[in-house]
């Protein structure tokens, strides 16, 4: 059992054991003379207990732990630094095994704690109002990197707020649907009895709107919620603030959202910034109302958070009130989300690894 390392997937380098499927682990265990049920024990250590060394797998023999260590890596994320807001929001800079950094945020509101996690290092898209979009996309996060963000923030929630996470939003750095397979696998693990056992309806994926992938997500029947960054129901205006949307016209986006609703019976939430001299006219308001009427939806108005290098401004409060009154008359529910953590650049659109220079903290 302690001979040459087993070669997995035709690679001579050791594979991260968190990247192994259960059947792959079972096959390896069989090859070293261990029963397949050991794979379930290993999975429990990896996903439910989030251990950081093979030595912690105390219900496995010393010999098996040694074989695992010889044949696999066991990488983990760690907190590089953190910053606390006056409103009790906490932003974390998290170091990945290749030393890339991402940011994740804990947001306490009343009796809820939401974890906002990142799906990419940087971002694949080019929304002009977002600091993350100004960063080059370096890579996608793996399933276990996505999941471990949630696990770490769960631990931090108990530590700082004495309660578990109530909600998870894929709304941090990156476009989740451009990391489709890993995000879906993470979503399944979050709600799995082998993972965090969190109700899927407490999990939201926020996308800038990629029709083909919205349809594909609907087909997964995950039970999660969907939020779409809309910001204008006028194609020309939307292209100005979200240039990538030239490839995805509003009519095509709408068709995919109707498909989503028919498949899942879940309303769509439209995320919407009201910006001065951009989308603050009566015509903009009427166009949003008509768009919302075409698919079961609600609107979440977001406070604009300034980003270095742009010249956008929040529209006058009277415009927002007119938006809300018009939607209400049209029987479209709307809410307004005040920024949380804006004093530490942790609010929507502000994540850009500004914590990278701060000293390391342990979890």
mmCIF file of C-alpha atoms in Angstrom:
data_model
loop_
_atom_site.group_PDB
_atom_site.id
_atom_site.type_symbol
_atom_site.label_atom_id
_atom_site.label_comp_id
_atom_site.label_asym_id
_atom_site.label_seq_id
_atom_site.Cartn_x
_atom_site.Cartn_y
_atom_site.Cartn_z
ATOM 1 C CA UNK A 1 0.000 0.000 0.000
ATOM 2 C CA UNK A 2 2.945 2.358 0.337
ATOM 3 C CA UNK A 3 4.545 1.853 -3.086
ATOM 4 C CA UNK A 4 4.751 4.317 -5.928
ATOM 5 C CA UNK A 5 1.996 7.005 -5.942
ATOM 6 C CA UNK A 6 -1.152 6.059 -7.870
ATOM 7 C CA UNK A 7 -1.446 8.083 -11.106
ATOM 8 C CA UNK A 8 -4.906 9.653 -11.439
ATOM 9 C CA UNK A 9 -6.311 11.039 -14.692
ATOM 10 C CA UNK A 10 -2.981 10.372 -16.447
ATOM 11 C CA UNK A 11 -1.258 13.026 -14.347
ATOM 12 C CA UNK A 12 1.943 12.382 -12.448
ATOM 13 C CA UNK A 13 1.447 15.338 -10.100
ATOM 14 C CA UNK A 14 -0.725 14.871 -7.066
ATOM 15 C CA UNK A 15 -4.353 15.880 -7.422
ATOM 16 C CA UNK A 16 -6.228 17.908 -4.840
ATOM 17 C CA UNK A 17 -8.449 15.366 -3.124
ATOM 18 C CA UNK A 18 -11.265 17.945 -2.956
ATOM 19 C CA UNK A 19 -11.406 17.828 -6.766
ATOM 20 C CA UNK A 20 -12.077 14.064 -6.782
ATOM 21 C CA UNK A 21 -15.554 12.727 -7.440
ATOM 22 C CA UNK A 22 -16.801 10.120 -4.998
ATOM 23 C CA UNK A 23 -16.585 7.303 -7.554
ATOM 24 C CA UNK A 24 -13.002 8.318 -8.288
ATOM 25 C CA UNK A 25 -12.182 8.055 -4.588
ATOM 26 C CA UNK A 26 -13.898 4.678 -4.392
ATOM 27 C CA UNK A 27 -11.844 3.437 -7.342
ATOM 28 C CA UNK A 28 -8.629 4.626 -5.711
ATOM 29 C CA UNK A 29 -9.547 3.058 -2.378
ATOM 30 C CA UNK A 30 -10.270 -0.249 -4.113
ATOM 31 C CA UNK A 31 -6.841 -0.086 -5.797
ATOM 32 C CA UNK A 32 -5.140 0.139 -2.399
ATOM 33 C CA UNK A 33 -7.243 -2.562 -0.766
ATOM 34 C CA UNK A 34 -9.650 -0.345 1.163
ATOM 35 C CA UNK A 35 -13.473 -0.784 1.223
ATOM 36 C CA UNK A 36 -15.495 1.751 -0.806
ATOM 37 C CA UNK A 37 -17.388 3.075 2.256
ATOM 38 C CA UNK A 38 -14.191 4.875 3.233
ATOM 39 C CA UNK A 39 -15.023 7.358 0.461
ATOM 40 C CA UNK A 40 -18.090 8.509 2.421
ATOM 41 C CA UNK A 41 -15.970 8.982 5.531
ATOM 42 C CA UNK A 42 -13.419 10.998 3.557
ATOM 43 C CA UNK A 43 -16.191 13.106 1.982
ATOM 44 C CA UNK A 44 -17.540 13.911 5.435
ATOM 45 C CA UNK A 45 -14.147 15.174 6.563
ATOM 46 C CA UNK A 46 -13.714 17.237 3.398
ATOM 47 C CA UNK A 47 -17.175 18.800 3.038
ATOM 48 C CA UNK A 48 -18.894 18.748 6.422
ATOM 49 C CA UNK A 49 -15.891 19.273 8.683
ATOM 50 C CA UNK A 50 -13.635 21.165 6.264
ATOM 51 C CA UNK A 51 -10.421 19.682 7.648
ATOM 52 C CA UNK A 52 -7.059 21.036 6.499
ATOM 53 C CA UNK A 53 -4.831 17.955 6.930
ATOM 54 C CA UNK A 54 -5.117 14.207 6.406
ATOM 55 C CA UNK A 55 -4.016 13.685 10.011
ATOM 56 C CA UNK A 56 -7.392 15.074 11.150
ATOM 57 C CA UNK A 57 -9.249 12.119 9.562
ATOM 58 C CA UNK A 58 -9.218 10.274 12.863
ATOM 59 C CA UNK A 59 -11.635 7.470 11.939
ATOM 60 C CA UNK A 60 -9.211 6.312 9.221
ATOM 61 C CA UNK A 61 -6.193 4.152 10.006
ATOM 62 C CA UNK A 62 -2.782 5.806 10.235
ATOM 63 C CA UNK A 63 -1.729 3.701 7.250
ATOM 64 C CA UNK A 64 -4.618 4.956 5.055
ATOM 65 C CA UNK A 65 -4.003 8.548 6.100
ATOM 66 C CA UNK A 66 -0.377 8.101 5.064
ATOM 67 C CA UNK A 67 -1.424 6.654 1.675
ATOM 68 C CA UNK A 68 -3.812 9.552 1.072
ATOM 69 C CA UNK A 69 -1.126 12.073 1.926
ATOM 70 C CA UNK A 70 1.305 10.316 -0.419
ATOM 71 C CA UNK A 71 -1.116 10.346 -3.341
ATOM 72 C CA UNK A 72 -3.160 13.532 -2.928
ATOM 73 C CA UNK A 73 -2.831 17.173 -2.000
ATOM 74 C CA UNK A 74 -5.272 18.698 0.476
ATOM 75 C CA UNK A 75 -5.453 22.385 -0.373
ATOM 76 C CA UNK A 76 -7.528 24.903 1.566
ATOM 77 C CA UNK A 77 -8.437 28.581 1.421
ATOM 78 C CA UNK A 78 -7.308 30.953 4.127
ATOM 79 C CA UNK A 79 -8.268 34.444 5.167
ATOM 80 C CA UNK A 80 -5.609 36.881 4.049
ATOM 81 C CA UNK A 81 -7.164 39.931 5.709
ATOM 82 C CA UNK A 82 -10.478 41.365 6.856
ATOM 83 C CA UNK A 83 -12.104 44.746 7.279
ATOM 84 C CA UNK A 84 -15.062 45.687 9.483
ATOM 85 C CA UNK A 85 -17.699 48.249 8.504
ATOM 86 C CA UNK A 86 -19.501 50.637 10.835
ATOM 87 C CA UNK A 87 -22.719 48.749 9.980
ATOM 88 C CA UNK A 88 -21.138 45.422 11.118
ATOM 89 C CA UNK A 89 -20.591 44.153 7.581
ATOM 90 C CA UNK A 90 -17.258 42.327 7.267
ATOM 91 C CA UNK A 91 -15.231 42.010 4.072
ATOM 92 C CA UNK A 92 -12.691 39.212 3.734
ATOM 93 C CA UNK A 93 -9.796 38.915 1.343
ATOM 94 C CA UNK A 94 -9.357 35.170 0.808
ATOM 95 C CA UNK A 95 -6.188 33.592 -0.525
ATOM 96 C CA UNK A 96 -6.503 30.714 -2.993
ATOM 97 C CA UNK A 97 -3.913 27.918 -3.236
ATOM 98 C CA UNK A 98 -2.213 29.604 -6.230
ATOM 99 C CA UNK A 99 -1.963 32.870 -4.210
ATOM 100 C CA UNK A 100 -4.733 34.598 -6.180
ATOM 101 C CA UNK A 101 -7.010 36.701 -3.976
ATOM 102 C CA UNK A 102 -10.763 37.074 -3.996
ATOM 103 C CA UNK A 103 -13.166 38.962 -1.739
ATOM 104 C CA UNK A 104 -16.228 37.698 0.098
ATOM 105 C CA UNK A 105 -18.594 39.593 2.387
ATOM 106 C CA UNK A 106 -20.672 38.858 5.495
ATOM 107 C CA UNK A 107 -23.778 41.044 5.719
ATOM 108 C CA UNK A 108 -25.868 41.050 8.923
ATOM 109 C CA UNK A 109 -29.363 42.574 8.687
ATOM 110 C CA UNK A 110 -31.845 42.156 11.549
ATOM 111 C CA UNK A 111 -32.107 38.404 12.192
ATOM 112 C CA UNK A 112 -30.388 37.398 8.941
ATOM 113 C CA UNK A 113 -26.770 36.944 7.886
ATOM 114 C CA UNK A 114 -25.978 36.776 4.188
ATOM 115 C CA UNK A 115 -22.740 35.517 2.662
ATOM 116 C CA UNK A 116 -21.826 37.192 -0.618
ATOM 117 C CA UNK A 117 -19.304 35.005 -2.401
ATOM 118 C CA UNK A 118 -17.163 35.311 -5.530
ATOM 119 C CA UNK A 119 -17.169 32.956 -8.514
ATOM 120 C CA UNK A 120 -14.166 34.236 -10.496
ATOM 121 C CA UNK A 121 -10.828 35.901 -9.888
ATOM 122 C CA UNK A 122 -11.700 39.156 -11.618
ATOM 123 C CA UNK A 123 -14.662 39.129 -14.024
ATOM 124 C CA UNK A 124 -15.462 37.967 -17.556
ATOM 125 C CA UNK A 125 -17.758 40.920 -18.276
ATOM 126 C CA UNK A 126 -17.443 44.693 -18.627
ATOM 127 C CA UNK A 127 -20.195 46.489 -16.686
ATOM 128 C CA UNK A 128 -18.978 50.069 -16.502
ATOM 129 C CA UNK A 129 -20.349 50.779 -13.004
ATOM 130 C CA UNK A 130 -18.556 47.834 -11.366
ATOM 131 C CA UNK A 131 -15.046 47.878 -9.902
ATOM 132 C CA UNK A 132 -14.577 44.122 -10.357
ATOM 133 C CA UNK A 133 -15.224 44.469 -14.102
ATOM 134 C CA UNK A 134 -12.157 46.707 -14.328
ATOM 135 C CA UNK A 135 -10.040 43.724 -13.266
ATOM 136 C CA UNK A 136 -8.848 41.167 -15.778
ATOM 137 C CA UNK A 137 -10.443 37.741 -15.328
ATOM 138 C CA UNK A 138 -7.632 35.486 -14.162
ATOM 139 C CA UNK A 139 -9.565 32.240 -13.762
ATOM 140 C CA UNK A 140 -12.717 30.538 -12.557
ATOM 141 C CA UNK A 141 -12.981 29.195 -9.023
ATOM 142 C CA UNK A 142 -13.273 25.446 -8.579
ATOM 143 C CA UNK A 143 -16.249 23.754 -6.921
ATOM 144 C CA UNK A 144 -14.408 23.337 -3.641
ATOM 145 C CA UNK A 145 -13.098 26.940 -3.651
ATOM 146 C CA UNK A 146 -16.667 28.176 -4.082
ATOM 147 C CA UNK A 147 -17.965 25.875 -1.373
ATOM 148 C CA UNK A 148 -15.177 26.627 1.072
ATOM 149 C CA UNK A 149 -15.932 30.358 0.879
ATOM 150 C CA UNK A 150 -19.401 29.543 2.208
ATOM 151 C CA UNK A 151 -17.969 27.235 4.866
ATOM 152 C CA UNK A 152 -15.486 29.871 6.040
ATOM 153 C CA UNK A 153 -18.155 32.582 6.175
ATOM 154 C CA UNK A 154 -20.441 30.219 8.084
ATOM 155 C CA UNK A 155 -17.697 29.867 10.697
ATOM 156 C CA UNK A 156 -17.179 33.638 10.777
ATOM 157 C CA UNK A 157 -20.913 34.222 11.160
ATOM 158 C CA UNK A 158 -21.001 32.085 14.294
ATOM 159 C CA UNK A 159 -17.913 33.861 15.589
ATOM 160 C CA UNK A 160 -19.092 37.437 15.010
ATOM 161 C CA UNK A 161 -22.902 37.241 15.077
ATOM 162 C CA UNK A 162 -23.533 34.036 17.069
ATOM 163 C CA UNK A 163 -25.784 32.606 14.350
ATOM 164 C CA UNK A 164 -25.444 30.565 11.152
ATOM 165 C CA UNK A 165 -25.754 31.928 7.660
ATOM 166 C CA UNK A 166 -29.359 32.383 6.608
ATOM 167 C CA UNK A 167 -28.665 33.269 2.966
ATOM 168 C CA UNK A 168 -25.975 32.857 0.339
ATOM 169 C CA UNK A 169 -25.705 35.058 -2.756
ATOM 170 C CA UNK A 170 -23.391 34.466 -5.699
ATOM 171 C CA UNK A 171 -23.060 38.203 -6.142
ATOM 172 C CA UNK A 172 -19.376 38.902 -5.454
ATOM 173 C CA UNK A 173 -16.502 39.035 -7.915
ATOM 174 C CA UNK A 174 -17.190 37.491 -11.314
ATOM 175 C CA UNK A 175 -20.126 36.323 -13.426
ATOM 176 C CA UNK A 176 -21.388 33.044 -11.896
ATOM 177 C CA UNK A 177 -22.872 31.686 -15.116
ATOM 178 C CA UNK A 178 -19.504 31.992 -16.857
ATOM 179 C CA UNK A 179 -18.291 29.412 -14.320
ATOM 180 C CA UNK A 180 -21.353 27.272 -14.856
ATOM 181 C CA UNK A 181 -20.283 23.709 -14.024
ATOM 182 C CA UNK A 182 -18.428 24.583 -10.826
ATOM 183 C CA UNK A 183 -21.179 26.909 -9.593
ATOM 184 C CA UNK A 184 -23.868 24.269 -10.184
ATOM 185 C CA UNK A 185 -21.778 21.608 -8.423
ATOM 186 C CA UNK A 186 -21.266 23.964 -5.483
ATOM 187 C CA UNK A 187 -24.984 24.777 -5.313
ATOM 188 C CA UNK A 188 -25.780 21.088 -5.142
ATOM 189 C CA UNK A 189 -23.254 20.564 -2.344
ATOM 190 C CA UNK A 190 -24.516 23.553 -0.319
ATOM 191 C CA UNK A 191 -27.987 21.987 -0.098
ATOM 192 C CA UNK A 192 -26.804 18.366 0.080
ATOM 193 C CA UNK A 193 -27.051 16.302 3.298
ATOM 194 C CA UNK A 194 -23.359 15.631 2.635
ATOM 195 C CA UNK A 195 -22.656 19.388 2.647
ATOM 196 C CA UNK A 196 -24.188 22.330 4.504
ATOM 197 C CA UNK A 197 -27.819 21.168 4.189
ATOM 198 C CA UNK A 198 -28.949 24.736 3.457
ATOM 199 C CA UNK A 199 -32.360 25.153 1.845
ATOM 200 C CA UNK A 200 -31.802 26.031 -1.852
ATOM 201 C CA UNK A 201 -34.453 28.754 -1.752
ATOM 202 C CA UNK A 202 -32.095 30.665 0.565
ATOM 203 C CA UNK A 203 -29.477 30.725 -2.193
ATOM 204 C CA UNK A 204 -29.476 33.313 -5.003
ATOM 205 C CA UNK A 205 -27.431 33.384 -8.175
ATOM 206 C CA UNK A 206 -27.026 36.884 -9.578
ATOM 207 C CA UNK A 207 -26.229 37.144 -13.276
ATOM 208 C CA UNK A 208 -25.759 40.002 -15.712
ATOM 209 C CA UNK A 209 -27.989 38.079 -18.108
ATOM 210 C CA UNK A 210 -26.675 35.357 -20.439
ATOM 211 C CA UNK A 211 -29.776 33.794 -22.024
ATOM 212 C CA UNK A 212 -28.347 30.411 -23.041
ATOM 213 C CA UNK A 213 -26.926 29.818 -19.566
ATOM 214 C CA UNK A 214 -30.101 31.004 -17.795
ATOM 215 C CA UNK A 215 -31.994 28.318 -19.711
ATOM 216 C CA UNK A 216 -29.342 25.768 -18.830
ATOM 217 C CA UNK A 217 -29.549 26.742 -15.150
ATOM 218 C CA UNK A 218 -33.327 26.392 -15.212
ATOM 219 C CA UNK A 219 -32.938 22.850 -16.550
ATOM 220 C CA UNK A 220 -30.921 21.900 -13.457
ATOM 221 C CA UNK A 221 -34.036 22.287 -11.255
ATOM 222 C CA UNK A 222 -31.946 23.367 -8.250
ATOM 223 C CA UNK A 223 -34.694 25.224 -6.384
ATOM 224 C CA UNK A 224 -32.567 28.370 -6.072
ATOM 225 C CA UNK A 225 -33.492 31.990 -6.732
ATOM 226 C CA UNK A 226 -32.363 34.026 -9.740
ATOM 227 C CA UNK A 227 -31.446 37.718 -9.799
ATOM 228 C CA UNK A 228 -30.661 39.574 -13.023
ATOM 229 C CA UNK A 229 -28.720 42.831 -13.243
ATOM 230 C CA UNK A 230 -30.997 44.738 -15.606
ATOM 231 C CA UNK A 231 -30.468 48.478 -14.985
ATOM 232 C CA UNK A 232 -32.362 49.455 -18.130
ATOM 233 C CA UNK A 233 -35.166 48.007 -20.238
ATOM 234 C CA UNK A 234 -33.890 50.027 -23.192
ATOM 235 C CA UNK A 235 -31.377 48.092 -25.295
ATOM 236 C CA UNK A 236 -29.330 51.122 -26.335
ATOM 237 C CA UNK A 237 -28.991 52.449 -22.776
ATOM 238 C CA UNK A 238 -28.219 49.006 -21.371
ATOM 239 C CA UNK A 239 -25.419 48.573 -23.899
ATOM 240 C CA UNK A 240 -23.841 51.850 -22.767
ATOM 241 C CA UNK A 241 -23.533 50.752 -19.154
ATOM 242 C CA UNK A 242 -23.185 46.997 -19.822
ATOM 243 C CA UNK A 243 -21.364 46.768 -23.184
ATOM 244 C CA UNK A 244 -21.354 42.957 -23.276
ATOM 245 C CA UNK A 245 -25.177 43.059 -23.562
ATOM 246 C CA UNK A 246 -24.823 43.892 -27.270
ATOM 247 C CA UNK A 247 -24.518 40.124 -27.699
ATOM 248 C CA UNK A 248 -27.642 39.437 -25.638
ATOM 249 C CA UNK A 249 -30.602 41.635 -26.692
ATOM 250 C CA UNK A 250 -33.305 42.300 -24.140
ATOM 251 C CA UNK A 251 -35.875 40.280 -26.098
ATOM 252 C CA UNK A 252 -33.585 37.255 -26.060
ATOM 253 C CA UNK A 253 -32.961 37.749 -22.341
ATOM 254 C CA UNK A 254 -36.708 37.970 -21.726
ATOM 255 C CA UNK A 255 -37.350 34.707 -23.566
ATOM 256 C CA UNK A 256 -34.816 32.958 -21.335
ATOM 257 C CA UNK A 257 -36.446 34.412 -18.213
ATOM 258 C CA UNK A 258 -39.874 33.229 -19.312
ATOM 259 C CA UNK A 259 -38.293 29.816 -19.821
ATOM 260 C CA UNK A 260 -36.804 30.049 -16.305
ATOM 261 C CA UNK A 261 -40.190 30.827 -14.773
ATOM 262 C CA UNK A 262 -42.019 28.104 -16.690
ATOM 263 C CA UNK A 263 -39.405 25.557 -15.563
ATOM 264 C CA UNK A 264 -38.979 26.619 -11.947
ATOM 265 C CA UNK A 265 -42.106 28.651 -11.040
ATOM 266 C CA UNK A 266 -39.694 31.085 -9.343
ATOM 267 C CA UNK A 267 -40.096 34.830 -9.878
ATOM 268 C CA UNK A 268 -37.095 36.702 -11.209
ATOM 269 C CA UNK A 269 -35.600 39.570 -9.230
ATOM 270 C CA UNK A 270 -34.364 42.442 -11.392
ATOM 271 C CA UNK A 271 -31.469 44.331 -9.818
ATOM 272 C CA UNK A 272 -31.685 47.970 -10.865
ATOM 273 C CA UNK A 273 -29.523 51.068 -10.397
ATOM 274 C CA UNK A 274 -31.158 54.445 -11.035
ATOM 275 C CA UNK A 275 -28.432 56.706 -12.411
ATOM 276 C CA UNK A 276 -28.571 60.426 -13.092
ATOM 277 C CA UNK A 277 -28.844 61.285 -16.816
ATOM 278 C CA UNK A 278 -28.696 57.591 -17.715
ATOM 279 C CA UNK A 279 -32.016 55.927 -16.864
ATOM 280 C CA UNK A 280 -33.941 58.580 -14.942
ATOM 281 C CA UNK A 281 -36.646 59.660 -17.409
ATOM 282 C CA UNK A 282 -40.365 58.853 -17.598
ATOM 283 C CA UNK A 283 -39.627 56.754 -20.649
ATOM 284 C CA UNK A 284 -37.092 54.668 -18.706
ATOM 285 C CA UNK A 285 -39.677 54.079 -15.977
ATOM 286 C CA UNK A 286 -42.406 53.069 -18.431
ATOM 287 C CA UNK A 287 -40.052 50.717 -20.280
ATOM 288 C CA UNK A 288 -39.108 48.956 -17.051
ATOM 289 C CA UNK A 289 -42.774 48.500 -16.129
ATOM 290 C CA UNK A 290 -43.603 46.999 -19.519
ATOM 291 C CA UNK A 291 -40.625 44.637 -19.323
ATOM 292 C CA UNK A 292 -41.605 43.439 -15.845
ATOM 293 C CA UNK A 293 -45.172 42.772 -16.972
ATOM 294 C CA UNK A 294 -43.932 40.238 -19.512
ATOM 295 C CA UNK A 295 -42.527 37.796 -16.933
ATOM 296 C CA UNK A 296 -43.364 37.222 -13.237
ATOM 297 C CA UNK A 297 -40.815 39.414 -11.501
ATOM 298 C CA UNK A 298 -40.025 41.963 -8.858
ATOM 299 C CA UNK A 299 -37.502 44.814 -8.793
ATOM 300 C CA UNK A 300 -34.776 45.391 -6.254
ATOM 301 C CA UNK A 301 -33.487 48.951 -6.519
ATOM 302 C CA UNK A 302 -29.845 49.209 -5.493
ATOM 303 C CA UNK A 303 -28.083 52.219 -4.095
ATOM 304 C CA UNK A 304 -25.248 53.258 -6.393
ATOM 305 C CA UNK A 305 -21.817 52.802 -4.834
ATOM 306 C CA UNK A 306 -19.098 55.044 -6.297
ATOM 307 C CA UNK A 307 -16.287 53.269 -8.129
ATOM 308 C CA UNK A 308 -12.898 54.827 -8.807
ATOM 309 C CA UNK A 309 -12.558 55.933 -12.415
ATOM 310 C CA UNK A 310 -16.236 56.401 -13.348
ATOM 311 C CA UNK A 311 -18.465 59.482 -13.223
ATOM 312 C CA UNK A 312 -21.864 57.950 -12.480
ATOM 313 C CA UNK A 313 -24.127 59.531 -9.882
ATOM 314 C CA UNK A 314 -27.198 58.301 -8.051
ATOM 315 C CA UNK A 315 -30.360 59.821 -9.511
ATOM 316 C CA UNK A 316 -32.441 62.235 -7.466
ATOM 317 C CA UNK A 317 -34.541 60.466 -4.779
ATOM 318 C CA UNK A 318 -37.716 61.777 -6.426
ATOM 319 C CA UNK A 319 -36.930 59.679 -9.515
ATOM 320 C CA UNK A 320 -36.646 56.530 -7.449
ATOM 321 C CA UNK A 321 -39.966 57.314 -5.784
ATOM 322 C CA UNK A 322 -41.590 57.750 -9.194
ATOM 323 C CA UNK A 323 -40.163 54.404 -10.300
ATOM 324 C CA UNK A 324 -41.613 52.712 -7.205
ATOM 325 C CA UNK A 325 -45.034 54.371 -7.525
ATOM 326 C CA UNK A 326 -45.278 53.486 -11.221
ATOM 327 C CA UNK A 327 -44.364 49.860 -10.572
ATOM 328 C CA UNK A 328 -46.845 49.667 -7.711
ATOM 329 C CA UNK A 329 -49.633 50.942 -9.960
ATOM 330 C CA UNK A 330 -48.650 48.219 -12.397
ATOM 331 C CA UNK A 331 -48.769 45.638 -9.564
ATOM 332 C CA UNK A 332 -45.023 45.001 -9.700
ATOM 333 C CA UNK A 333 -43.467 44.625 -6.268
ATOM 334 C CA UNK A 334 -40.260 46.586 -5.624
ATOM 335 C CA UNK A 335 -37.818 47.084 -2.778
ATOM 336 C CA UNK A 336 -34.866 49.362 -2.169
ATOM 337 C CA UNK A 337 -31.624 47.908 -0.866
ATOM 338 C CA UNK A 338 -29.443 50.345 1.025
ATOM 339 C CA UNK A 339 -25.721 49.826 0.646
ATOM 340 C CA UNK A 340 -24.040 47.764 3.328
ATOM 341 C CA UNK A 341 -20.327 48.033 3.893
ATOM 342 C CA UNK A 342 -19.770 50.926 1.493
ATOM 343 C CA UNK A 343 -17.310 52.536 3.938
ATOM 344 C CA UNK A 344 -14.990 49.539 3.404
ATOM 345 C CA UNK A 345 -15.683 49.105 -0.348
ATOM 346 C CA UNK A 346 -17.731 45.985 0.369
ATOM 347 C CA UNK A 347 -20.999 47.089 -1.235
ATOM 348 C CA UNK A 348 -22.359 45.957 -4.610
ATOM 349 C CA UNK A 349 -19.943 46.728 -7.425
ATOM 350 C CA UNK A 350 -17.047 47.694 -5.152
ATOM 351 C CA UNK A 351 -15.128 44.422 -4.756
ATOM 352 C CA UNK A 352 -11.688 44.868 -6.318
ATOM 353 C CA UNK A 353 -9.128 43.270 -3.989
ATOM 354 C CA UNK A 354 -8.321 46.509 -2.180
ATOM 355 C CA UNK A 355 -7.597 44.446 0.933
ATOM 356 C CA UNK A 356 -4.696 42.690 -0.757
ATOM 357 C CA UNK A 357 -2.043 44.806 0.952
ATOM 358 C CA UNK A 358 -3.351 44.217 4.463
ATOM 359 C CA UNK A 359 -1.748 41.749 6.854
ATOM 360 C CA UNK A 360 -2.910 38.143 7.124
ATOM 361 C CA UNK A 361 -5.461 36.991 9.686
ATOM 362 C CA UNK A 362 -6.203 33.396 10.611
ATOM 363 C CA UNK A 363 -9.656 31.847 10.707
#
